[in-house]
Amino acid sequence: MTDGRDRSTQELLEELRDSEERFRLICENAPVMIDQFDAEGRCKLWNRRCEKFLGYTKEEIEQSVDPLALCYPEIIERDRVLDAIRRADGTYREYRVRAKSGEERIQMWADFRLPNGEKISVGHDV
């Protein structure tokens, strides 16, 4: 017996696909940089704004052995970034970030925990 709330697996999959597409479109078109690195520093998300401000394509970041080192050549700064990602407390922090061109940029980044436990970072130039 159902009470009208049961949905088919197909309907649930469709809703999940719609939700993922919505999230992808928001991330890709947001007027801020959005990225996602795991605790080991591997890139999982790198939106168009990151490409625009930092010059690295998503493919370049994903293929790098140490993608954080591209933007944070100083180990101390890289450690600060990883620590902030692990905490994911929503606090904006200022970083010196190196673009692909070699230009140093001052940026503010905050890290947030998603409902599934993953973390995402949002940033902007100062």
XYZ file of C-alpha atoms in Angstrom:
126
model
C 0.000 0.000 0.000
C 1.301 3.443 -0.863
C 0.271 6.800 0.470
C 1.015 8.783 -2.686
C 4.520 9.736 -1.555
C 6.325 6.783 -3.082
C 8.204 7.724 -6.188
C 9.782 5.515 -8.755
C 13.515 5.113 -9.003
C 13.286 6.774 -12.403
C 11.645 9.866 -10.884
C 14.284 10.057 -8.155
C 17.085 9.711 -10.692
C 15.506 12.453 -12.798
C 15.347 14.766 -9.762
C 18.974 13.980 -8.936
C 20.063 14.746 -12.509
C 18.112 18.017 -12.432
C 19.703 18.970 -9.108
C 23.208 18.174 -10.369
C 22.614 20.184 -13.542
C 21.325 23.146 -11.515
C 24.407 23.011 -9.282
C 26.715 22.762 -12.314
C 25.083 25.757 -14.009
C 25.258 27.845 -10.836
C 28.926 27.013 -10.332
C 29.887 27.630 -13.935
C 28.077 30.955 -14.219
C 28.534 32.438 -10.751
C 30.261 35.842 -10.645
C 32.781 34.439 -8.132
C 35.508 31.837 -8.278
C 34.354 28.420 -7.083
C 36.654 25.463 -6.671
C 36.825 22.242 -4.764
C 39.947 20.485 -3.570
C 39.968 17.396 -1.423
C 42.074 17.095 1.748
C 45.026 15.816 -0.320
C 44.917 18.874 -2.596
C 43.391 17.221 -5.683
C 41.041 19.407 -7.722
C 37.435 18.280 -8.071
C 35.850 21.542 -9.280
C 37.287 24.618 -11.033
C 34.773 27.049 -12.520
C 35.118 29.485 -15.428
C 35.791 32.419 -13.098
C 38.838 30.566 -11.717
C 40.052 30.100 -15.282
C 39.478 33.787 -16.030
C 41.265 35.179 -12.965
C 44.026 32.597 -12.597
C 44.606 31.556 -16.211
C 44.673 27.791 -15.620
C 42.111 25.607 -17.354
C 40.299 22.936 -15.387
C 42.233 20.330 -17.357
C 45.592 21.889 -16.410
C 44.623 21.959 -12.749
C 43.308 18.376 -12.791
C 46.398 17.057 -14.579
C 48.879 18.754 -12.262
C 50.627 16.543 -9.715
C 50.268 19.365 -7.154
C 47.637 21.822 -8.412
C 47.719 23.959 -5.275
C 51.435 24.528 -5.837
C 50.623 26.204 -9.164
C 48.649 28.950 -7.413
C 50.386 28.861 -4.033
C 54.102 28.300 -4.685
C 54.965 29.099 -1.061
C 54.538 25.995 1.111
C 53.376 28.102 4.071
C 50.555 29.610 2.014
C 49.641 26.167 0.618
C 49.461 24.781 4.165
C 47.162 27.672 5.166
C 44.892 26.851 2.237
C 44.724 23.146 3.105
C 44.056 23.954 6.753
C 41.197 26.281 5.786
C 39.755 23.608 3.478
C 39.855 21.043 6.292
C 38.091 23.447 8.684
C 35.539 24.675 6.128
C 34.174 27.178 8.624
C 32.932 29.795 6.127
C 35.504 32.402 7.192
C 36.947 34.529 4.391
C 40.745 34.612 4.441
C 43.162 36.659 2.360
C 45.752 34.831 0.247
C 48.506 35.749 -2.175
C 47.736 33.718 -5.270
C 49.947 33.349 -8.342
C 48.199 33.334 -11.717
C 49.497 31.312 -14.664
C 50.927 34.551 -16.098
C 53.121 34.876 -12.991
C 51.078 37.817 -11.711
C 50.487 37.783 -7.975
C 46.879 38.435 -7.000
C 45.371 39.141 -3.607
C 42.208 37.128 -3.161
C 39.704 36.348 -0.441
C 38.562 32.730 -0.146
C 36.104 30.991 2.170
C 35.555 27.263 2.511
C 32.186 25.677 3.206
C 31.034 22.171 4.087
C 28.320 20.740 1.843
C 25.530 18.564 3.286
C 27.298 15.409 2.029
C 30.488 16.355 3.933
C 32.461 17.539 0.915
C 33.932 21.033 0.986
C 33.738 23.831 -1.548
C 35.630 27.136 -1.785
C 34.341 30.505 -2.968
C 36.706 33.358 -3.771
C 37.082 36.789 -5.298
C 39.862 39.245 -6.125
C 40.473 42.041 -3.655
